[in-house]
Every structure is written in C-alpha cells, then in structure tokens.
Coordinates of C-alpha atoms and ligand atoms in Angstrom, one line a residue:
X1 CA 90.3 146.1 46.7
X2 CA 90.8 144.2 43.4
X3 CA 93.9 142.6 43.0
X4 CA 95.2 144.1 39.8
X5 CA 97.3 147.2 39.5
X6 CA 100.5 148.5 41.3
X7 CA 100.8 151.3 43.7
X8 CA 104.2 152.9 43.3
X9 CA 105.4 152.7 46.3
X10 CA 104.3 150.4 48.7
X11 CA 105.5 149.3 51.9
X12 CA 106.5 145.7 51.2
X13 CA 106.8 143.6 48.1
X14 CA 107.4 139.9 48.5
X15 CA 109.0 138.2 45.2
X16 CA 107.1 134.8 45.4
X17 CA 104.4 133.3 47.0
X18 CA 105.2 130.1 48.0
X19 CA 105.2 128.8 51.3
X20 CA 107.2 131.7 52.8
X21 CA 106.3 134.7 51.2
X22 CA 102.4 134.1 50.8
X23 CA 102.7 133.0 55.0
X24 CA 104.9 135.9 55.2
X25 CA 102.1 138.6 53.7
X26 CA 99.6 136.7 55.7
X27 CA 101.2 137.8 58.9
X28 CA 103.2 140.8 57.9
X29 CA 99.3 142.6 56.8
X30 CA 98.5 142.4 60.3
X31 CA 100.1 145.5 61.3
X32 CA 98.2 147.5 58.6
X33 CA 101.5 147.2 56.2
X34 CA 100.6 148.1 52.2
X35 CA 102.2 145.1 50.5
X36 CA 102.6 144.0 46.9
X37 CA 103.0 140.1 46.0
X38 CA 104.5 139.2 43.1
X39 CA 104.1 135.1 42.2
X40 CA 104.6 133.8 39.2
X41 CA 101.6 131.0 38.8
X42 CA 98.5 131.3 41.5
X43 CA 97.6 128.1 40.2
X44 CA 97.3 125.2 42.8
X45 CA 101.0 123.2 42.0
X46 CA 101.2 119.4 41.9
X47 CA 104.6 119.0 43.5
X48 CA 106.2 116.2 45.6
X49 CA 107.8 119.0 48.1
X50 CA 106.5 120.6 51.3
X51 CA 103.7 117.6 52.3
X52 CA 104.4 116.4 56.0
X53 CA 104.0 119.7 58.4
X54 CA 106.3 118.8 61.6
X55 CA 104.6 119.5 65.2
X56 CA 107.3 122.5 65.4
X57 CA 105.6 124.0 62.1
X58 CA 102.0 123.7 63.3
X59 CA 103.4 125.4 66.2
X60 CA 104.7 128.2 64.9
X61 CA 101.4 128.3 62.6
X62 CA 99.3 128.7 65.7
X63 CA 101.7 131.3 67.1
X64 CA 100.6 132.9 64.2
X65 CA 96.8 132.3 64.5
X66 CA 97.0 130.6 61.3
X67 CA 96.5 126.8 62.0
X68 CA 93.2 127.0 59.3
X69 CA 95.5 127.0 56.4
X70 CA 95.7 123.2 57.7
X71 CA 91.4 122.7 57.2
X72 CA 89.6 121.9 54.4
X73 CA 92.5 119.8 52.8
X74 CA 91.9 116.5 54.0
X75 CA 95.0 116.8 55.8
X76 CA 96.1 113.8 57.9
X77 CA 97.7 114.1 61.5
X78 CA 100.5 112.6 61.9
X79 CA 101.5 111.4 65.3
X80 CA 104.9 110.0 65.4
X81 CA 107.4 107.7 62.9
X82 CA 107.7 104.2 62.4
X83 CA 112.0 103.3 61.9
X84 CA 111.9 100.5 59.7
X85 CA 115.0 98.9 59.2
X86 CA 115.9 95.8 57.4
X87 CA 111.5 94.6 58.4
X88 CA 112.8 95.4 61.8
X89 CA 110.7 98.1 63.2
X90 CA 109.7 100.7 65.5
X91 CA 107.6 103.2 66.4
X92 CA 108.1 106.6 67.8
X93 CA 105.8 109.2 69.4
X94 CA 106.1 112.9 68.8
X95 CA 105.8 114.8 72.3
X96 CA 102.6 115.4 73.1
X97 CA 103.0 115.6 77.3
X98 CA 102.7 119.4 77.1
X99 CA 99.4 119.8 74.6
X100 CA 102.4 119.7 71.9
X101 CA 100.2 119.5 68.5
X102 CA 100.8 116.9 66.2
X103 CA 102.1 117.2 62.6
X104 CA 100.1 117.2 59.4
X105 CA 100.4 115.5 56.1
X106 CA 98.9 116.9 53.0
X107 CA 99.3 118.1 49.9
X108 CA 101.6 120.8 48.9
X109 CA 99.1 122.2 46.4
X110 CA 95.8 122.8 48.9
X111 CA 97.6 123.9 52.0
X112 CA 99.5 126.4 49.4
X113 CA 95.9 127.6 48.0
X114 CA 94.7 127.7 51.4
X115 CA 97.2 130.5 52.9
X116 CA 96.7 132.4 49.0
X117 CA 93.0 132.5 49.7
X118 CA 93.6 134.3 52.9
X119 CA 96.3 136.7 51.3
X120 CA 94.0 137.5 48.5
X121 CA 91.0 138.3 50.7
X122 CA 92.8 140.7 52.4
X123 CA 92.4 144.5 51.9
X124 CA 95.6 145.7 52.2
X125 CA 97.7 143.0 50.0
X126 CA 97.8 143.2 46.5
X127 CA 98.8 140.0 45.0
X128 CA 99.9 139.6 41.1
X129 CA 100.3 136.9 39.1
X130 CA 103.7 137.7 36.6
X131 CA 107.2 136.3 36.8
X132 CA 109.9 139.2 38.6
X133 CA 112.4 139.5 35.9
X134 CA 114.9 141.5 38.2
X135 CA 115.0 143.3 41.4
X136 CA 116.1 146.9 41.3
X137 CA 119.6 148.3 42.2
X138 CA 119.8 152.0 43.1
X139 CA 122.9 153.1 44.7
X140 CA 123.7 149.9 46.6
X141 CA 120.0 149.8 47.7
X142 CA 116.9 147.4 46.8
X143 CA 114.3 149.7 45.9
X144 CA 111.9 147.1 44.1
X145 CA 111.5 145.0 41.8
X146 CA 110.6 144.5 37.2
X147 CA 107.9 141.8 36.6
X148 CA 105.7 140.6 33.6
X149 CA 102.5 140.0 34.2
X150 CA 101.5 136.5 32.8
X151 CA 100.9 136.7 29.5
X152 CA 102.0 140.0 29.6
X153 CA 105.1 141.4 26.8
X154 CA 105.8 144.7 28.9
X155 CA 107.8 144.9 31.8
X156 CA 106.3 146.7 34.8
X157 CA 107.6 148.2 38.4
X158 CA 107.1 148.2 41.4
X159 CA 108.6 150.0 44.2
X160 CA 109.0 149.2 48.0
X161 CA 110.5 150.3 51.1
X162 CA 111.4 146.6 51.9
X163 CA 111.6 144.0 49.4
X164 CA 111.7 140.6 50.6
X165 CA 112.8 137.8 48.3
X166 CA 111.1 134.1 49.0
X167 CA 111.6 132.7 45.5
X168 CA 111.6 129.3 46.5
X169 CA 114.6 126.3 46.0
X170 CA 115.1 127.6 42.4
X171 CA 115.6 130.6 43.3
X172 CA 116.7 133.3 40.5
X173 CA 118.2 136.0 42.2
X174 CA 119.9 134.8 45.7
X175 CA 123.0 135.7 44.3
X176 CA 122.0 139.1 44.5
X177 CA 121.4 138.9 48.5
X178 CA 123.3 135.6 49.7
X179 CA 126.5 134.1 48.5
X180 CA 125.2 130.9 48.1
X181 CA 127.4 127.3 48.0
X182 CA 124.9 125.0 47.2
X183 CA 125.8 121.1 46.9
X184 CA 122.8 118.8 44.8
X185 CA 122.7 116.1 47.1
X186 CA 120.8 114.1 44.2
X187 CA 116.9 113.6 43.9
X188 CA 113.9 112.8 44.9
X189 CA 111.9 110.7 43.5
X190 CA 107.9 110.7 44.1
X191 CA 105.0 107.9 43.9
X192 CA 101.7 108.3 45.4
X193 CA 99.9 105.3 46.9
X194 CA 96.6 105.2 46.8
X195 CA 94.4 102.9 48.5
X196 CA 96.4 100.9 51.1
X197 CA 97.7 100.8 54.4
X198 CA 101.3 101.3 56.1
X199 CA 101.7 99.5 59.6
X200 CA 100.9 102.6 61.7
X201 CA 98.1 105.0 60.1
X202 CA 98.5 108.6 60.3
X203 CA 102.1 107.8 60.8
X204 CA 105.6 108.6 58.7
X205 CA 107.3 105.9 58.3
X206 CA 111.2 106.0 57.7
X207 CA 112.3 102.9 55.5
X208 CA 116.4 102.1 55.5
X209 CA 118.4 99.3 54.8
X210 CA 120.3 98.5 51.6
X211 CA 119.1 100.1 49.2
X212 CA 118.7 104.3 48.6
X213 CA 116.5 105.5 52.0
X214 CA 112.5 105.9 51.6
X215 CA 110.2 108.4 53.6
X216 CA 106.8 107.5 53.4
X217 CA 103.5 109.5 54.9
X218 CA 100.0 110.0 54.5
X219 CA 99.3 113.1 52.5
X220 CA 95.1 112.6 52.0
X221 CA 92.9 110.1 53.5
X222 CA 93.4 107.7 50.7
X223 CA 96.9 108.1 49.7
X224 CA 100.4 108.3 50.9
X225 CA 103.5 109.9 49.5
X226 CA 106.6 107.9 48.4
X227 CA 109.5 109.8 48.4
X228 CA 113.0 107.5 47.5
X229 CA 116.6 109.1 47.5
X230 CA 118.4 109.0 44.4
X231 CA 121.8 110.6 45.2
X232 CA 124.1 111.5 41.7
X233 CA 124.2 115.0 40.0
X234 CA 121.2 114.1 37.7
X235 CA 117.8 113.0 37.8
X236 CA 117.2 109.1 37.5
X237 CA 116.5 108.2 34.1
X238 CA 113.5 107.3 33.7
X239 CA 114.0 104.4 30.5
X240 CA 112.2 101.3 30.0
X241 CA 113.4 99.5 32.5
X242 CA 112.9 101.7 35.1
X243 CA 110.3 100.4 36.5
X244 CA 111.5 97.2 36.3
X245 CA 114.3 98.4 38.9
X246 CA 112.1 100.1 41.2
X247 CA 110.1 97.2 41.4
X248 CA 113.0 94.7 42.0
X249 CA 115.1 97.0 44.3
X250 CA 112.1 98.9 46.4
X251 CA 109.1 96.5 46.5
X252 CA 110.7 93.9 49.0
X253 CA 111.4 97.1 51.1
X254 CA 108.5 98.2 51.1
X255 CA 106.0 97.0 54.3
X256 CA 103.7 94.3 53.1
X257 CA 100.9 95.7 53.1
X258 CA 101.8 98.5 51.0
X259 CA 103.3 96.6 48.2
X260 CA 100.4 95.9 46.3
X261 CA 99.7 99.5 46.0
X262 CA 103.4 100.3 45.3
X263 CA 103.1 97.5 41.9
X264 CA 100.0 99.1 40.5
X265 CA 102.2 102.7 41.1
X266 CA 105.6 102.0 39.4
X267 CA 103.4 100.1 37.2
X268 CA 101.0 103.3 36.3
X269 CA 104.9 105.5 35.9
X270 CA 103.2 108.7 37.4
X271 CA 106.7 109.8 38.6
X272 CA 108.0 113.4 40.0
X273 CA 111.4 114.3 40.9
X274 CA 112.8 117.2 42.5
X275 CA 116.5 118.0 43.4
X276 CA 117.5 118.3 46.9
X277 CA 119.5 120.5 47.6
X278 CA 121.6 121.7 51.1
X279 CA 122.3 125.0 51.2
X280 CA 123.9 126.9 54.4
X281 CA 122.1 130.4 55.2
X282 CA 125.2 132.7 54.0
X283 CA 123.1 136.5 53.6
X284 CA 124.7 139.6 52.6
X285 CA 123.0 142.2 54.3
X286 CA 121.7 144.8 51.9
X287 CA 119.8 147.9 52.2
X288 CA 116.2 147.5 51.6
X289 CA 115.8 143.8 51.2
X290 CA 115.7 140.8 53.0
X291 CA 116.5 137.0 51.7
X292 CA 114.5 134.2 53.7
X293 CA 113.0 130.6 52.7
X294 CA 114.8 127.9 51.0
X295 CA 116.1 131.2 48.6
X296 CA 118.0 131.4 51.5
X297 CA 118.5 128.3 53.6
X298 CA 118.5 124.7 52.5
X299 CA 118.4 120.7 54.5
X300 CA 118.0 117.9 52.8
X301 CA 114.1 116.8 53.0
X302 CA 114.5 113.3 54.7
X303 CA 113.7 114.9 57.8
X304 CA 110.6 117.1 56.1
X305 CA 112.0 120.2 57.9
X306 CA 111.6 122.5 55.3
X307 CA 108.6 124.3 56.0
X308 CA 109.2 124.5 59.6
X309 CA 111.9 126.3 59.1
X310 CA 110.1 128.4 56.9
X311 CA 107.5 129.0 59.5
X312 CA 110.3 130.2 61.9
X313 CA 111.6 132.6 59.9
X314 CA 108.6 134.2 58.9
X315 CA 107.1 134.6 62.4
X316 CA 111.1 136.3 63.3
X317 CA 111.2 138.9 60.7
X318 CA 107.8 139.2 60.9
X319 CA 108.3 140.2 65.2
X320 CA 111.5 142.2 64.9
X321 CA 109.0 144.4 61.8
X322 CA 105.9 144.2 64.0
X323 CA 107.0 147.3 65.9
X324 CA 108.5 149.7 63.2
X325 CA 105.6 152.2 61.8
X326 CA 107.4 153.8 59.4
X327 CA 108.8 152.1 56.8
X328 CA 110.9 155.2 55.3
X329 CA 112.8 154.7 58.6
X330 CA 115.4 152.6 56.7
X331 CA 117.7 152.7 59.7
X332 CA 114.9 150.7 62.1
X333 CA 114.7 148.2 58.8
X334 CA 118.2 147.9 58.7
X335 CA 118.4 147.0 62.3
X336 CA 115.2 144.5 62.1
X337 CA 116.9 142.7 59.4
X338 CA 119.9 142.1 61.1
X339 CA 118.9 140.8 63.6
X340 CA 116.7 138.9 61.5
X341 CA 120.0 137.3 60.1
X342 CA 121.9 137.4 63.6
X343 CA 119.3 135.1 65.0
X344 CA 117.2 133.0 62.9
X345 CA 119.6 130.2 63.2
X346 CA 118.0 129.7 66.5
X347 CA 114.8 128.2 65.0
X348 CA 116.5 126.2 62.4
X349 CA 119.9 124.8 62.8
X350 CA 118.8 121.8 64.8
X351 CA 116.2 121.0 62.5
X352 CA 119.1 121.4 59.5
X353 CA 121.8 119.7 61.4
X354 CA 119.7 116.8 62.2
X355 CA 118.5 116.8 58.4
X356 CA 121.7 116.2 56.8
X357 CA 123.1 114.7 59.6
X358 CA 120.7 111.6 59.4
X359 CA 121.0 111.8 55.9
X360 CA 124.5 110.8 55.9
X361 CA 123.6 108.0 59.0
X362 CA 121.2 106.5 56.5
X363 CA 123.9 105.9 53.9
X364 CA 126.7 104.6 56.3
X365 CA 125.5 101.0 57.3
X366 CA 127.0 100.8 60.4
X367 CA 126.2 104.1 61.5
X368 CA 122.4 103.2 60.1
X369 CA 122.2 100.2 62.3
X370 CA 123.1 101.8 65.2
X371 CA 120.1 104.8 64.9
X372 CA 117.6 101.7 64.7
X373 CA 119.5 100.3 67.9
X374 CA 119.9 103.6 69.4
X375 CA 116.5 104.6 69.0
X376 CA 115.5 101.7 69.6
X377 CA 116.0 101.5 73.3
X378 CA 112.8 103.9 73.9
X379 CA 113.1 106.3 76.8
X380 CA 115.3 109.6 76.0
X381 CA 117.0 108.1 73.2
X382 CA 113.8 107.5 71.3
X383 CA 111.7 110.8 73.3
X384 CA 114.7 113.1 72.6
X385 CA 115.7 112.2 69.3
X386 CA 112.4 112.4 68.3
X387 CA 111.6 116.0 69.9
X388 CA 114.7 117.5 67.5
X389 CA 113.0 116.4 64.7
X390 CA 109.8 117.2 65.5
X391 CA 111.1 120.6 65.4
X392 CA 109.6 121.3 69.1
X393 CA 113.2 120.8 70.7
X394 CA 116.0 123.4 69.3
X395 CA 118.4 122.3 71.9
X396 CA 121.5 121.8 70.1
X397 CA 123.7 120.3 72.7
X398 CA 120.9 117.8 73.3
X399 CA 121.1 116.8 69.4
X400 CA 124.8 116.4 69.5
X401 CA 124.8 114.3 72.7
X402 CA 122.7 111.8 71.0
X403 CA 123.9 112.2 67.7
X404 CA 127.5 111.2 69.2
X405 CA 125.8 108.8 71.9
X406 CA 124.4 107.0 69.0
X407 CA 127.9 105.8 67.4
X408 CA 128.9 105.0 70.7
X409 CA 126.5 102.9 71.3
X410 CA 127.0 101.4 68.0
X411 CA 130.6 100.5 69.4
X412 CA 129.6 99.0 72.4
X413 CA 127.3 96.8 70.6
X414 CA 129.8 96.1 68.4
X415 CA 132.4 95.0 70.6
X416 CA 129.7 93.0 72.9
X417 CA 128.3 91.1 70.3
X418 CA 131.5 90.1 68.2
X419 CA 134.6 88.2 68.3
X420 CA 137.0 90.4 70.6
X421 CA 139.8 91.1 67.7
X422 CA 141.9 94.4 67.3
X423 CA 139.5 94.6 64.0
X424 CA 136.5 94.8 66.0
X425 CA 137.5 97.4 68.0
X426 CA 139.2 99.7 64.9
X427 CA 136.0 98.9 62.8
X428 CA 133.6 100.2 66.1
X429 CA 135.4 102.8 66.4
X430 CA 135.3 104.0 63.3
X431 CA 132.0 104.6 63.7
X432 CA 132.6 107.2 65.9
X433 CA 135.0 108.8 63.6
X434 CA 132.7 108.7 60.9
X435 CA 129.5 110.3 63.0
X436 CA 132.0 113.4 64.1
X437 CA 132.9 113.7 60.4
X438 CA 129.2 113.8 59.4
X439 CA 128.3 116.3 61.7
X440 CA 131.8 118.9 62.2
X441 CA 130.9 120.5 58.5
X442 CA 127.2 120.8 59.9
X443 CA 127.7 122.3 62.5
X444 CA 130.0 124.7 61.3
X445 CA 128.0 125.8 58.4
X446 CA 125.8 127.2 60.7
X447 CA 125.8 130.6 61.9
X448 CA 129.5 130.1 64.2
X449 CA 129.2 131.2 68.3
X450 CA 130.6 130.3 71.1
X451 CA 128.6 127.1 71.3
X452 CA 129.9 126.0 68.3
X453 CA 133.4 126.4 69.3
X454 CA 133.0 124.4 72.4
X455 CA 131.4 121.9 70.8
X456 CA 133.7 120.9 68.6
X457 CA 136.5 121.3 70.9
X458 CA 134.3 118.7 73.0
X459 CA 134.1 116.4 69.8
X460 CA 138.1 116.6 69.6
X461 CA 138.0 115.6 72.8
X462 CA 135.8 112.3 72.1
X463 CA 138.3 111.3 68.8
Ligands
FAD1 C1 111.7 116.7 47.4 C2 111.4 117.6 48.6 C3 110.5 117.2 49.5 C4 110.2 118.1 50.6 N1 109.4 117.7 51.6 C5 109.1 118.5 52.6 C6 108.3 118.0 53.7 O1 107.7 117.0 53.6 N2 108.1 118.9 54.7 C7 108.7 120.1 54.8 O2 108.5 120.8 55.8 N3 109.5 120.5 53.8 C8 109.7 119.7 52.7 N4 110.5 120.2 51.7 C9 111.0 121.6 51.8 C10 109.9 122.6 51.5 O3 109.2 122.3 50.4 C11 110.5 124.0 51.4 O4 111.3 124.2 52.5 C12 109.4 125.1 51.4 O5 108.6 124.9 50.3 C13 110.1 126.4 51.2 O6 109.2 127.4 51.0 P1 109.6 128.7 50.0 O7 108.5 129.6 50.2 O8 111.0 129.1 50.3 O9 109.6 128.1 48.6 P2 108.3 127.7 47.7 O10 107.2 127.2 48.5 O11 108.8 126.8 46.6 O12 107.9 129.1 47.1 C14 108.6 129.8 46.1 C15 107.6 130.6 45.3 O13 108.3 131.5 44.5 C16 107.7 131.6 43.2 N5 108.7 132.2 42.3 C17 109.9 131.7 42.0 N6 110.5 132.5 41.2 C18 109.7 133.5 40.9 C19 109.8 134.7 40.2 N7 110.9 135.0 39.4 N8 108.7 135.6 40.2 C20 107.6 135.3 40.9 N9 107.5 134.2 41.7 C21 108.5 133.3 41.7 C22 107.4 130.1 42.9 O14 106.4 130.0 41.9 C23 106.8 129.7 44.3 O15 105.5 129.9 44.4 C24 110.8 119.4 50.7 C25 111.8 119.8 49.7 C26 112.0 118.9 48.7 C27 113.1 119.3 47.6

C-alpha cells in the first residue's frame, strides 16, 4: 500500500511519530487495526534526547516482540552505572540474576528510523509526512485531526474512531486533553565524545560533585554522550567565553581519561540543548482520544527514564485495545482508555519519582554525599537502588525505604564522624527533613491511592 492518501475514516490516527506513537502503530497494527500516522518530519533527527534505553525499556520492547528496533544501530549495551563523586567512585550492576536484559545506548535518530521502517512496511498503516494543525472538536468528541502535508498550502482531514495524541515534549495540543502544570527545570546541555574511554565501557557513568550534575554513556562504538544540567528558565548562553567555562568548571570533573576528548569537544562548540521539563500525568478523559508520551507525562532525564516509560504505556493502551474489534463501539474505547489512565502509573511513577527525586539529591550536597555513601555499601542498598532505576523494579515502597534510608544514613554518618555538638545533630537531621521534602510533592503528583496516603502518613511519622 503506498503511503500517500487518506482514508476518511480510519480506525486510529496517531498525531506524531516519535518514540511513542510510531512504537505505538507498530504494536497497535497487530490486531489488523486501519491506522493513519501523522509526523511532521520522517527525516532521521539529530537530537541529544531519548539515547540510553533502561533494562525495563528493552523489556517491555521484547514483550512487544520488537527488540530489533535495537539492531543495526551500533547500539551499545549498557550493563550497569559507575557513581562518581568528587573522583570517588563506584560501580553498579543492573540485575541480571533472572535473564534480566541489559540496557542500550544509541542514538536517538537510528533507533527512531528503525521502528519508522517497520511502521512504514506495514500494510495496514499509512504514515504521512505533514504538521497536524488542529485536532477536530465535534460535540465534545475527538473525531480527527487537520494537517499540511509538508510543503503542502492546503489543509487536509482525516477522520478516526480513536485519535491518539504522542506529539512529543513540545507538545502543541495537550491542553486540549491534559491540564498540564509544567515546571522547566532548566536545560540540557549535549557534547559528544568521540574517540576515548570512560573508566567502565559500555557503562553510564553518573558524575556529581560541585559543580551542575553530568550523565555520561556510550551512544555508538566510538562515542559517548555528555549530557550537563544547566538549571535557570533559559538556555545557557552560548558567548565567547563559553567554552572557556565549560572547560574550567567541567574538565577537572570529568574522568581522566575522557578529558582529552572533552577539550577537542568544547573546543570544536558542536553544542545541543534541550529543556527538561517535569510534567505530572494530569488527563482529562475525552471522548475519542487518548493523550500518552511525554505529551502527557514528564521526569527529568538524569535518570534516562523517558522512553521506558514510553514503552509502558504503549504496551498498556495497546492491551486494554487488543481485545475490542469494533472501533465504532465507543463505549468499549471509552472504557479501554480509562483504564488506560486509571493504571498506567503503575509502570511509571517509580521510574518518575526516582527521576526527580535524585535530581534534587544531586543538588543538595549533603543529601549527594550520602547517595554515594549509601550506595556505596553494595548489597541491597546498591542492588535495590539500582533495580528502580533500571526500570525492572516498580516497587514503590521499596524506593521510598531507600530513598528515606539514604538520609538516614547520611545522619548516622554524620554524627559518627564529627564533633558531637547540638549543630551536628540539627545539621544531620536536616537531611532527613530535606529528603521527605524532595520526595512528599513527588509522590503526590502521582496518580493518589491508598498507598500514597500511608506513605506519607509513614513519612510524618519519621519527621
Ligand atoms: C535532554 C533529554 C534527554 C533525554 N534522555 C533520555 C534517555 O537517555 N533515555 C530515555 O529513556 N529518555 C530520555 N529522555 C526522554 C525521552 O526522549 C522521551 O521520554 C521520549 O522521546 C518521549 O517520546 P514521545 O514519543 O512522547 O516524544 P518524541 O519522541 O519527541 O516524539 C514526538 C513526535 O511528534 C512529532 N510531532 C510534534 N508535533 C507534531 C505535529 N503538530 N504534527 C505532527 N507531528 C508532530 C515530532 O516531530 C516527534 O517525531 C530525554 C529527554 C530530554 C529532554
């Protein structure tokens, strides 16, 4: 079938083919389902976002029978983290007792082209390249969507029984099915190394300390991705002496045998940014569409959880639409989508807590010491810890225990290894103030149950 013109009404139009919605058409055209794909560039991007895969990602790729978007890429396993702090460091294992996979780093651009190829091979997926200008209102209903074509002046239609809207972090019209309160956390910015080594290969490595945190992985065989926080409302300013401050306030922070390769990047000024954003899922449930994606749902990307959460909430919707055959039946949509919505927090709101949890850690240096020490000690605290942000372990209790057991530990540190002084103890304890203060608002911007409830009557308990 070629991949040009619109039926009138088909069964499923995704707005965007990004990471969710191209995955999403992959696994949705299973079940025979005529679907429409709007995206407004097929090109292959060059972006900074969306390039280390966590284990719980590749999982839910294979659940999917998908894990070939990964070949062909020269993408990297990755097998664990190195914590670096202050040229202290240590490493970390993902799980891999069970036959757990590994994660993958690569770039955003070929793994994206990868799950396109599939989409546009297959028969019963049309796939468009033009921008959707608007989605259509009838009645209180989502009945479709207007797009251009690229290059196109006219506006064109088309219609669906379910429109699903995965236009990305940028996203133009999650007004229309979300109310969104979206706080810029600041920036990332990106470098590429090429040509060098980091202490563990095929690793990500986690640099903190004082200066703005840095994530650091393998993304081809030759190069690595930089990624360094920038926090503030607007991008860094990228003047003449930028790379003067890079150089004097990263390269020392950098492992040594990665610096070189860092000088001959800031000096070359190939920079990206990108804003990162946190964004708690807040649908409005709306006849005929469905929201999902970072449209939807937004962590900050120190943890590189994005995409698995992406994953889980493509392989969700896509299970709750599996069994309905008739897509006129708008009350069986209705229902899938609900429960879409009343349950997708289960795949993803350990993997956002922990995200903007250890985000706030990183930039709290007591509470950033005592991670590396926590984490530090191996065993659980390292196993555990680890498992969450794999993405393989959704056990929220589990992440709060150690998320709290962390600043306690920090305490008892504290007061072992210093003078005994009222100070001491108000300045350890502190800590633990501060750790229930990052992680109360997180908590409670996700999806509220019972758990949540007891939780932080627990956490009142602690304070
Ligand atoms: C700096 C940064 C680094 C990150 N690093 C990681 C990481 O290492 N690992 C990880 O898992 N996650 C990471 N993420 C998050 C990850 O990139 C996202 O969670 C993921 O890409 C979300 O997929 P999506 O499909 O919702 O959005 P996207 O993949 O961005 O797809 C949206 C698509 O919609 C299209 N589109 C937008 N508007 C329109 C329109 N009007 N008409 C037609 N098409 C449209 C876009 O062109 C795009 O193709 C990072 C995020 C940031 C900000």
């Amino acid at each position: 079938m070629s991949n040009t013109g619109v039926n009138k009404e088909v069964d499923v139009l995704i707005v965007g083919a990004g990471i969710a919605g191209a995955t999403l058409a992959a696994n949705l055209a299973k079940t025979g389902k005529n679907i429409v794909v709007v995206e407004r560039d097929l090109s292959e991007r060059d972006v900074i976002i969306g390039e280390l895969l966590q284990p719980g990602g590749v999982q839910k790729l294979g659940e999917m029978g998908f894990t070939s978007f990964i070949d062909q890429i020269d993408a990297q396993p990755v097998y664990g983290y190195d914590i670096i702090f202050e040229g202290q460091d240590y490493v970390i294992p993902y799980p891999n007792k069970n036959g757990e996979p590994s994660g993958y780093g690569f770039r955003n651009g070929a793994f994206l082209q990868n799950i396109r190829k599939h989409v546009l091979a297959l028969d019963n997926v049309r796939v468009i390249e033009g921008a959707v200008t608007d989605l259509i209102d009838e009645k209180d209903t989502i009945v479709g969507a207007s797009f251009k074509r690229k290059d196109a002046i006219e506006e064109e239609q088309v219609y669906a029984k379910l429109t699903v809207l995965t236009d990305g972090p940028l996203s133009t019209f999650r007004e229309k099915l979300s109310k969104p309160v979206n706080k810029l956390n600041g920036y990332f910015l990106g470098l590429l190394l090429k040509n060098c080594e980091l202490p563990y290969a095929n690793h990500g490595h986690l640099v903190m300390g004082d200066h703005p945190p840095m994530v650091i992985y393998p993304v081809t065989s030759t190069s690595w991705r930089v990624l360094i926080d920038f926090k503030g409302e607007k991008p860094p300013r990228m003047g003449r002496d930028f790379k003067k401050f890079l150089l004097e306030e990263f390269e020392n922070a950098i492992p040594q045998s990665a610096r070189k390769a860092f000088k001959a990047t800031v000096e070359e000024g190939k920079f990206k940014t990108f804003p990162n954003h946190r964004l708690p899922a807040n649908p409005i449930k709306k006849e005929g569409a469905v929201i999902l994606g970072d449209a939807l749902n937004m962590r900050h990307p120190l943890t590189g959880g994005g995409m698995t959460a992406a994953f889980n909430d493509v392989l969700r919707l896509s299970n709750n639409l599996a069994s309905i055959t008739d897509f006129s039946n708008k009350k069986q949509i209705g229902k899938a989508i609900q429960k879409f919505y009343e349950t997708r927090h289960l795949g993803t709101q350990t993997t956002n807590i922990l995200a903007d949890g250890l985000y706030g850690v990183v930039y709290n240096p007591d509470l950033r010491k005592a991670f590396f020490e926590y984490v530090s000690r191996g065993d659980k605290y390292a196993e555990e810890t680890c498992s969450i942000l794999a993405g393989l372990n959704k056990d929220k209790k589990l992440l709060l225990n150690h998320f709290i057991g962390m600043a306690r530990y920090g305490t008892q540190m504290r007061i072992t290894n210093s003078e005994k002084s009222k100070e001491t103890v108000t300045q350890s304890l502190t800590m633990v103030k501060d750790a229930v203060g990052i992680i109360t608002p997180l908590l409670l911007s996700e999806k509220p149950d019972t758990g949540n409830k007891l939780m932080l009557e627990a956490l009142n308990r602690i304070i």
